Amino acid sequence: MKVRFLNLSIQDQEEKQSILAAVERVLDHGIMIHGPEVEMFEKKFAEYVGRKYAVAVNSGTDSLIFALKALGICHGDEIITTSLSWIATANAIAICGAIPVFADICDDLNIDVTSVERLISNKTKAIMPVHFAGRVCEMKAIQELAKKHNLLVIEDASQAVGAKYYNQLSGSLGDIGCFSLNPMKVFGACGEAGVLVTDSEEIKEKLEILRYNGTINKETCIEVSINGRIDTLQAAILLERFNYFEKFIQKRRDIMKKYNEHLSSLVKVPLEKDYEMLSCYNYTIQTPFRNSLKEYLEKNGIEIKIQHPILMPNQPAYEAWTKSDKKNATKIVQEIMCLPASEKLLDEEQEYIIDLIKKFFKDSKCL
Ligand SMILES: *Cc1c(COP(=O)(O)O)cnc(C)c1O
């Protein structure tokens, strides 16, 4: 048996037809950028997350850049983020001229708030927690720390659409919430897309200026920026996919629970606390036997991914110039791997993977 990590083709015929009809509507009205579907999507997304405003943009990376710029982050400011994330998080900070400062992580793969506190300096302006793999960070502690030191909080919720923390959705817990809606994410467009959410009208207006070359009235440039507008097609597709992604999260959660049940005695699995609900962007296990287990599963036809194999502070572009605290992260990054766990995974595929992992540990007698 061969099991792919992720299959992005749209197989549900009803979903596919609804997307095709949406594409046709956009082709007919012909407003290819910022057509009426964009505002409709923004309204629906803001309502869903429980915030006043949403501003759609053309990628998650741009959403982070615009969030920082809208909050006035500039040259020399320090932004504390996690060591373990997709590099877009750090790049967004650095592109704004600010300095990413990399905090350590806890065993749950999210930012360690005690490490954040150690790294605060008189240049620190904001904390950018990343809700890793669909688990919301310990936001109460982060909010408290931010309040104490007068810092802004920007959530990188790219991996956590639909994840909950004390019944609040990710993205509703900081000054601005940022999401990637690229096709790999649980709620994805059919191409690049992203969105920001906030309760501040002032921030929302700034974001709308920033996303179109810093202009007002489409002509007068009042701030240096880039073009980060979203295609109408992607907004129209996202509006259709709104009807499906919560079902996908449910399916992914069932897959997580089944893996947890069978694997928790063999490897460290993502357990859920009673106040949280994971959205299962990926299913990450941790084991000191990571490399040999990965090789064994791959030899048996299972596609495995490591998200993310290089800590952000260890990336060549960052190694030389930024501060970090990464003791636990350095150990953990050697031990993480993601099993296939998307909503398209079949029962028999999951059972095959579970059996292989059990067999690996039984045969290698390494426990
Ligand atoms: C995917 C991702 C991004 C970047 O989003 P794009 O839409 O690919 O630009 C940023 N941060 C995290 C944590 C991500 O997983």
Tab-separated table of C-alpha atoms and ligand atoms in Angstrom:
chain	number	residue	atom	x	y	z
A	1	MET	CA	0.000	0.000	0.000
A	2	LYS	CA	1.149	3.541	-0.777
A	3	VAL	CA	-0.147	6.424	1.328
A	4	ARG	CA	0.340	10.008	0.238
A	5	PHE	CA	0.880	12.677	2.852
A	6	LEU	CA	-1.625	15.078	1.359
A	7	ASN	CA	-3.742	14.992	-1.763
A	8	LEU	CA	-4.955	18.451	-2.704
A	9	SER	CA	-7.287	17.445	-5.526
A	10	ILE	CA	-10.928	18.262	-4.840
A	11	GLN	CA	-12.683	14.914	-4.853
A	12	ASP	CA	-16.056	15.727	-3.339
A	13	GLN	CA	-18.172	16.207	-6.496
A	14	GLU	CA	-20.627	18.540	-4.810
A	15	GLU	CA	-17.796	20.752	-3.585
A	16	LYS	CA	-16.148	20.705	-7.001
A	17	GLN	CA	-19.365	21.729	-8.768
A	18	SER	CA	-19.942	24.574	-6.327
A	19	ILE	CA	-16.395	25.854	-6.964
A	20	LEU	CA	-16.814	25.629	-10.730
A	21	ALA	CA	-20.056	27.597	-10.514
A	22	ALA	CA	-18.322	30.261	-8.394
A	23	VAL	CA	-15.496	30.529	-10.933
A	24	GLU	CA	-18.028	30.939	-13.710
A	25	ARG	CA	-19.779	33.776	-11.846
A	26	VAL	CA	-16.467	35.634	-11.521
A	27	LEU	CA	-15.615	35.090	-15.197
A	28	ASP	CA	-19.017	36.518	-16.059
A	29	HIS	CA	-18.842	39.676	-13.962
A	30	GLY	CA	-15.168	40.166	-14.841
A	31	ILE	CA	-13.974	42.020	-11.728
A	32	MET	CA	-10.875	39.910	-11.288
A	33	ILE	CA	-9.332	41.671	-8.289
A	34	HIS	CA	-11.339	42.872	-5.292
A	35	GLY	CA	-14.640	41.932	-6.838
A	36	PRO	CA	-17.783	41.689	-4.690
A	37	GLU	CA	-16.844	38.194	-3.457
A	38	VAL	CA	-13.894	39.643	-1.526
A	39	GLU	CA	-16.061	41.743	0.758
A	40	MET	CA	-18.534	38.890	1.135
A	41	PHE	CA	-15.730	36.607	2.186
A	42	GLU	CA	-14.318	39.159	4.620
A	43	LYS	CA	-17.669	39.638	6.276
A	44	LYS	CA	-18.220	35.925	6.647
A	45	PHE	CA	-14.728	35.249	7.935
A	46	ALA	CA	-14.868	38.054	10.534
A	47	GLU	CA	-18.174	36.699	11.778
A	48	TYR	CA	-16.800	33.180	11.911
A	49	VAL	CA	-13.747	34.134	13.995
A	50	GLY	CA	-15.789	36.495	16.163
A	51	ARG	CA	-14.065	39.750	15.279
A	52	LYS	CA	-15.389	42.999	13.865
A	53	TYR	CA	-13.295	43.142	10.702
A	54	ALA	CA	-11.470	40.903	8.266
A	55	VAL	CA	-9.142	42.072	5.490
A	56	ALA	CA	-8.318	39.546	2.784
A	57	VAL	CA	-4.880	39.581	1.168
A	58	ASN	CA	-2.951	37.445	-1.263
A	59	SER	CA	-0.967	35.281	1.160
A	60	GLY	CA	-0.345	34.434	4.785
A	61	THR	CA	3.118	35.943	4.513
A	62	ASP	CA	1.644	39.255	3.365
A	63	SER	CA	-0.910	39.149	6.176
A	64	LEU	CA	1.968	39.049	8.687
A	65	ILE	CA	3.862	41.868	6.961
A	66	PHE	CA	0.760	44.074	6.830
A	67	ALA	CA	-0.093	43.309	10.464
A	68	LEU	CA	3.341	44.456	11.610
A	69	LYS	CA	3.252	47.579	9.453
A	70	ALA	CA	-0.294	48.476	10.521
A	71	LEU	CA	0.834	48.343	14.141
A	72	GLY	CA	3.707	50.697	13.402
A	73	ILE	CA	6.524	48.166	13.713
A	74	CYS	CA	9.652	49.552	12.116
A	75	HIS	CA	13.420	49.449	11.859
A	76	GLY	CA	15.187	48.070	14.899
A	77	ASP	CA	12.085	46.977	16.817
A	78	GLU	CA	12.323	43.505	18.312
A	79	ILE	CA	9.503	41.038	17.816
A	80	ILE	CA	9.565	37.880	19.899
A	81	THR	CA	8.364	34.778	18.110
A	82	THR	CA	8.876	31.032	18.338
A	83	SER	CA	11.890	29.067	17.095
A	84	LEU	CA	9.718	26.452	15.410
A	85	SER	CA	7.594	27.680	12.514
A	86	TRP	CA	7.552	27.998	8.768
A	87	ILE	CA	10.165	30.634	7.898
A	88	ALA	CA	7.486	33.070	6.637
A	89	THR	CA	6.958	34.124	10.263
A	90	ALA	CA	10.534	35.363	10.642
A	91	ASN	CA	10.738	36.729	7.108
A	92	ALA	CA	7.685	38.938	7.650
A	93	ILE	CA	9.342	40.487	10.705
A	94	ALA	CA	12.705	40.998	8.992
A	95	ILE	CA	11.163	42.428	5.809
A	96	CYS	CA	9.676	45.203	7.972
A	97	GLY	CA	13.186	46.050	9.179
A	98	ALA	CA	12.433	44.623	12.612
A	99	ILE	CA	14.463	41.939	14.401
A	100	PRO	CA	12.944	38.521	15.010
A	101	VAL	CA	13.918	37.205	18.446
A	102	PHE	CA	13.376	33.474	18.708
A	103	ALA	CA	11.954	32.028	21.919
A	104	ASP	CA	12.160	28.398	22.975
A	105	ILE	CA	9.225	25.995	22.710
A	106	CYS	CA	7.419	23.716	25.166
A	107	ASP	CA	6.876	20.002	24.646
A	108	ASP	CA	3.513	20.807	23.016
A	109	LEU	CA	5.550	22.532	20.227
A	110	ASN	CA	4.182	25.997	21.028
A	111	ILE	CA	6.127	29.027	22.257
A	112	ASP	CA	7.385	28.857	25.854
A	113	VAL	CA	6.075	31.939	27.646
A	114	THR	CA	8.849	31.873	30.280
A	115	SER	CA	11.365	32.051	27.443
A	116	VAL	CA	9.481	35.007	25.928
A	117	GLU	CA	9.761	36.799	29.250
A	118	ARG	CA	13.536	36.183	29.409
A	119	LEU	CA	13.966	37.689	25.931
A	120	ILE	CA	12.054	40.941	26.503
A	121	SER	CA	14.279	44.012	26.127
A	122	ASN	CA	13.638	47.739	25.898
A	123	LYS	CA	13.417	47.309	22.119
A	124	THR	CA	10.690	44.667	22.244
A	125	LYS	CA	7.480	45.913	20.643
A	126	ALA	CA	5.385	42.816	20.046
A	127	ILE	CA	4.976	39.094	20.574
A	128	MET	CA	4.088	36.957	17.572
A	129	PRO	CA	2.942	33.548	18.808
A	130	VAL	CA	2.441	30.837	16.182
A	131	HIS	CA	-0.387	28.397	16.892
A	132	PHE	CA	1.659	25.442	15.779
A	133	ALA	CA	0.016	22.555	13.918
A	134	GLY	CA	-3.459	23.668	14.959
A	135	ARG	CA	-2.962	24.156	18.709
A	136	VAL	CA	-3.549	27.636	20.138
A	137	CYS	CA	-0.659	28.911	22.287
A	138	GLU	CA	-1.094	29.638	26.016
A	139	MET	CA	-2.683	32.962	25.182
A	140	LYS	CA	-3.736	33.906	28.724
A	141	ALA	CA	-0.120	33.955	29.839
A	142	ILE	CA	0.933	35.734	26.648
A	143	GLN	CA	-1.782	38.387	27.049
A	144	GLU	CA	-0.750	38.940	30.664
A	145	LEU	CA	2.900	39.310	29.760
A	146	ALA	CA	2.052	41.670	26.901
A	147	LYS	CA	-0.033	43.821	29.204
A	148	LYS	CA	2.682	43.935	31.852
A	149	HIS	CA	5.335	45.069	29.339
A	150	ASN	CA	3.054	47.110	27.068
A	151	LEU	CA	3.577	44.865	24.026
A	152	LEU	CA	1.359	44.193	21.027
A	153	VAL	CA	0.244	40.648	20.199
A	154	ILE	CA	0.021	39.413	16.615
A	155	GLU	CA	-1.246	35.865	16.243
A	156	ASP	CA	0.211	33.840	13.403
A	157	ALA	CA	-2.829	31.582	13.152
A	158	SER	CA	-1.863	30.239	9.719
A	159	GLN	CA	-1.869	26.641	10.939
A	160	ALA	CA	-4.853	27.022	13.226
A	161	VAL	CA	-8.018	28.112	11.419
A	162	GLY	CA	-10.848	26.744	13.545
A	163	ALA	CA	-8.739	25.861	16.606
A	164	LYS	CA	-10.232	26.883	19.947
A	165	TYR	CA	-8.865	28.036	23.279
A	166	TYR	CA	-11.377	28.382	26.127
A	167	ASN	CA	-14.078	28.443	23.457
A	168	GLN	CA	-12.508	31.328	21.552
A	169	LEU	CA	-11.294	30.801	18.029
A	170	SER	CA	-7.696	31.359	17.054
A	171	GLY	CA	-7.249	34.828	15.613
A	172	SER	CA	-9.578	36.392	18.182
A	173	LEU	CA	-6.998	36.515	20.971
A	174	GLY	CA	-4.506	39.232	19.961
A	175	ASP	CA	-4.474	42.745	18.509
A	176	ILE	CA	-4.475	41.215	15.025
A	177	GLY	CA	-4.940	37.611	13.875
A	178	CYS	CA	-3.210	36.483	10.669
A	179	PHE	CA	-4.129	33.475	8.553
A	180	SER	CA	-2.692	31.760	5.526
A	181	LEU	CA	-5.343	30.252	3.297
A	182	ASN	CA	-2.974	28.509	0.913
A	183	PRO	CA	-4.087	25.107	-0.414
A	184	MET	CA	-2.038	23.162	2.141
A	185	LYS	CA	-3.830	24.726	5.072
A	186	VAL	CA	-6.997	23.187	6.537
A	187	PHE	CA	-9.105	25.989	5.047
A	188	GLY	CA	-7.435	26.707	1.743
A	189	ALA	CA	-8.069	28.471	-1.533
A	190	CYS	CA	-7.050	26.998	-4.904
A	191	GLY	CA	-3.925	29.151	-4.886
A	192	GLU	CA	-2.313	31.761	-2.655
A	193	ALA	CA	-4.537	33.621	-0.200
A	194	GLY	CA	-4.504	35.054	3.301
A	195	VAL	CA	-6.646	37.105	5.674
A	196	LEU	CA	-6.299	39.287	8.789
A	197	VAL	CA	-8.836	39.894	11.542
A	198	THR	CA	-9.102	42.679	14.116
A	199	ASP	CA	-11.624	44.583	16.216
A	200	SER	CA	-10.031	47.975	15.524
A	201	GLU	CA	-11.490	50.100	12.758
A	202	GLU	CA	-8.288	52.126	12.615
A	203	ILE	CA	-6.171	49.009	12.047
A	204	LYS	CA	-8.610	47.702	9.463
A	205	GLU	CA	-8.367	50.948	7.503
A	206	LYS	CA	-4.571	50.876	7.646
A	207	LEU	CA	-4.559	47.293	6.380
A	208	GLU	CA	-6.739	48.257	3.422
A	209	ILE	CA	-4.259	50.992	2.512
A	210	LEU	CA	-1.238	48.759	2.982
A	211	ARG	CA	-2.546	45.959	0.788
A	212	TYR	CA	-2.691	48.192	-2.266
A	213	ASN	CA	0.704	49.871	-2.440
A	214	GLY	CA	-0.055	52.135	0.504
A	215	THR	CA	-2.622	54.139	-1.440
A	216	ILE	CA	-5.860	55.878	-0.653
A	217	ASN	CA	-8.412	56.394	-3.432
A	218	LYS	CA	-6.263	54.086	-5.592
A	219	GLU	CA	-3.925	56.963	-6.493
A	220	THR	CA	-2.369	58.780	-3.559
A	221	CYS	CA	0.398	56.830	-1.852
A	222	ILE	CA	0.630	57.714	1.836
A	223	GLU	CA	2.853	54.837	2.936
A	224	VAL	CA	5.486	52.673	1.248
A	225	SER	CA	3.978	49.241	0.695
A	226	ILE	CA	3.454	46.440	-1.803
A	227	ASN	CA	0.579	44.957	-3.769
A	228	GLY	CA	-1.012	42.282	-1.612
A	229	ARG	CA	-4.544	42.179	-2.967
A	230	ILE	CA	-6.460	38.934	-3.239
A	231	ASP	CA	-7.856	37.580	-6.515
A	232	THR	CA	-11.638	37.628	-6.700
A	233	LEU	CA	-11.468	34.012	-7.882
A	234	GLN	CA	-9.800	32.903	-4.672
A	235	ALA	CA	-12.310	34.788	-2.515
A	236	ALA	CA	-15.172	33.230	-4.479
A	237	ILE	CA	-13.677	29.763	-4.020
A	238	LEU	CA	-13.116	30.376	-0.303
A	239	LEU	CA	-16.757	31.384	0.079
A	240	GLU	CA	-17.747	27.966	-1.291
A	241	ARG	CA	-15.181	26.093	0.760
A	242	PHE	CA	-16.561	27.722	3.891
A	243	ASN	CA	-19.271	25.095	3.699
A	244	TYR	CA	-16.758	22.257	3.975
A	245	PHE	CA	-13.759	23.012	6.128
A	246	GLU	CA	-15.373	22.499	9.523
A	247	LYS	CA	-16.301	18.996	8.383
A	248	PHE	CA	-12.661	18.476	7.404
A	249	ILE	CA	-11.500	19.587	10.845
A	250	GLN	CA	-13.938	17.135	12.430
A	251	LYS	CA	-12.580	14.303	10.297
A	252	ARG	CA	-8.992	15.257	11.117
A	253	ARG	CA	-9.846	15.289	14.806
A	254	ASP	CA	-11.264	11.772	14.548
A	255	ILE	CA	-8.050	10.676	12.838
A	256	MET	CA	-5.982	12.321	15.580
A	257	LYS	CA	-7.961	10.589	18.319
A	258	LYS	CA	-7.554	7.190	16.690
A	259	TYR	CA	-3.807	7.654	16.237
A	260	ASN	CA	-3.515	8.879	19.840
A	261	GLU	CA	-5.356	5.869	21.163
A	262	HIS	CA	-3.029	3.424	19.407
A	263	LEU	CA	0.285	5.237	19.527
A	264	SER	CA	0.433	7.073	22.867
A	265	SER	CA	2.353	4.260	24.561
A	266	LEU	CA	4.985	4.217	21.791
A	267	VAL	CA	5.618	7.849	20.885
A	268	LYS	CA	4.667	11.283	22.187
A	269	VAL	CA	1.329	12.219	20.614
A	270	PRO	CA	-0.599	15.530	20.506
A	271	LEU	CA	-2.975	15.281	23.461
A	272	GLU	CA	-5.753	17.797	23.924
A	273	LYS	CA	-6.364	19.630	27.201
A	274	ASP	CA	-9.957	20.146	28.321
A	275	TYR	CA	-9.932	23.853	27.451
A	276	GLU	CA	-8.639	23.453	23.916
A	277	MET	CA	-9.756	22.113	20.576
A	278	LEU	CA	-7.063	21.340	18.031
A	279	SER	CA	-7.768	21.958	14.357
A	280	CYS	CA	-5.187	19.342	13.294
A	281	TYR	CA	-3.257	21.145	10.567
A	282	ASN	CA	-0.886	18.229	10.850
A	283	TYR	CA	-0.434	15.236	13.131
A	284	THR	CA	3.008	15.517	14.703
A	285	ILE	CA	4.500	12.744	16.812
A	286	GLN	CA	7.769	12.939	18.734
A	287	THR	CA	10.234	10.097	19.217
A	288	PRO	CA	13.995	9.817	19.736
A	289	PHE	CA	13.846	7.097	17.037
A	290	ARG	CA	12.473	9.564	14.489
A	291	ASN	CA	14.978	8.973	11.702
A	292	SER	CA	14.788	5.187	11.743
A	293	LEU	CA	10.982	5.192	12.094
A	294	LYS	CA	10.698	7.636	9.198
A	295	GLU	CA	12.929	5.472	7.032
A	296	TYR	CA	10.959	2.356	7.944
A	297	LEU	CA	7.595	3.942	7.116
A	298	GLU	CA	8.907	5.376	3.853
A	299	LYS	CA	10.293	1.972	2.865
A	300	ASN	CA	6.765	0.654	3.379
A	301	GLY	CA	5.133	3.242	1.120
A	302	ILE	CA	4.108	5.917	3.630
A	303	GLU	CA	4.876	9.521	2.731
A	304	ILE	CA	6.194	11.345	5.805
A	305	LYS	CA	6.893	15.039	6.313
A	306	ILE	CA	8.847	16.914	8.923
A	307	GLN	CA	7.222	20.255	9.630
A	308	HIS	CA	9.617	22.008	10.057
A	309	PRO	CA	13.053	20.364	9.915
A	310	ILE	CA	15.137	23.531	10.452
A	311	LEU	CA	14.511	25.872	13.377
A	312	MET	CA	14.056	29.444	12.165
A	313	PRO	CA	17.104	30.746	14.085
A	314	ASN	CA	19.218	28.027	12.424
A	315	GLN	CA	18.267	29.008	8.887
A	316	PRO	CA	21.331	30.345	7.064
A	317	ALA	CA	19.644	33.715	6.486
A	318	TYR	CA	19.188	34.243	10.241
A	319	GLU	CA	21.968	32.365	11.976
A	320	ALA	CA	24.403	35.215	12.171
A	321	TRP	CA	22.382	38.109	13.460
A	322	THR	CA	19.493	37.432	15.737
A	323	LYS	CA	18.919	36.455	19.365
A	324	SER	CA	17.435	33.122	20.302
A	325	ASP	CA	16.646	30.788	23.154
A	326	LYS	CA	16.259	27.301	21.707
A	327	LYS	CA	17.464	24.578	24.061
A	328	ASN	CA	14.279	22.526	24.088
A	329	ALA	CA	13.514	23.360	20.451
A	330	THR	CA	16.926	22.022	19.395
A	331	LYS	CA	16.153	18.661	20.976
A	332	ILE	CA	12.546	18.496	19.801
A	333	VAL	CA	13.256	19.383	16.169
A	334	GLN	CA	15.283	16.143	15.923
A	335	GLU	CA	12.313	14.123	17.157
A	336	ILE	CA	9.268	15.437	15.282
A	337	MET	CA	7.593	13.912	12.249
A	338	CYS	CA	4.131	14.215	10.704
A	339	LEU	CA	2.033	11.212	9.726
A	340	PRO	CA	-0.543	11.380	6.921
A	341	ALA	CA	-3.654	12.706	8.688
A	342	SER	CA	-5.686	14.788	6.268
A	343	GLU	CA	-9.438	14.413	5.905
A	344	LYS	CA	-8.854	12.260	2.823
A	345	LEU	CA	-6.957	9.545	4.709
A	346	LEU	CA	-8.866	6.268	4.501
A	347	ASP	CA	-9.514	4.037	7.527
A	348	GLU	CA	-7.526	1.189	6.018
A	349	GLU	CA	-4.616	3.514	5.312
A	350	GLN	CA	-4.584	4.763	8.883
A	351	GLU	CA	-4.789	1.206	10.212
A	352	TYR	CA	-1.892	0.182	7.968
A	353	ILE	CA	0.220	3.064	9.333
A	354	ILE	CA	-0.680	2.219	12.935
A	355	ASP	CA	0.225	-1.452	12.387
A	356	LEU	CA	3.545	-0.518	10.818
A	357	ILE	CA	4.477	1.722	13.749
A	358	LYS	CA	3.536	-0.991	16.249
A	359	LYS	CA	5.603	-3.487	14.289
A	360	PHE	CA	8.569	-1.112	14.136
A	361	PHE	CA	8.707	-0.744	17.898
A	362	LYS	CA	8.071	-4.445	18.527
A	363	ASP	CA	10.797	-5.579	16.129
A	364	SER	CA	13.417	-3.003	16.992
A	365	LYS	CA	12.862	-3.534	20.735
A	366	CYS	CA	14.024	-0.011	21.322
A	367	LEU	CA	11.510	0.762	24.047
B	1	LIG	C1	1.814	28.717	5.827
B	1	LIG	C2	2.344	29.582	6.901
B	1	LIG	C3	2.661	30.938	6.691
B	1	LIG	C4	2.710	31.571	5.337
B	1	LIG	O1	1.577	31.546	4.608
B	1	LIG	P1	1.597	31.663	3.002
B	1	LIG	O2	0.150	31.789	2.693
B	1	LIG	O3	2.219	30.424	2.491
B	1	LIG	O4	2.359	32.886	2.664
B	1	LIG	C5	3.048	31.699	7.774
B	1	LIG	N1	3.147	31.170	9.002
B	1	LIG	C6	2.886	29.877	9.243
B	1	LIG	C7	3.006	29.359	10.634
B	1	LIG	C8	2.504	29.030	8.204
B	1	LIG	O5	2.267	27.735	8.451
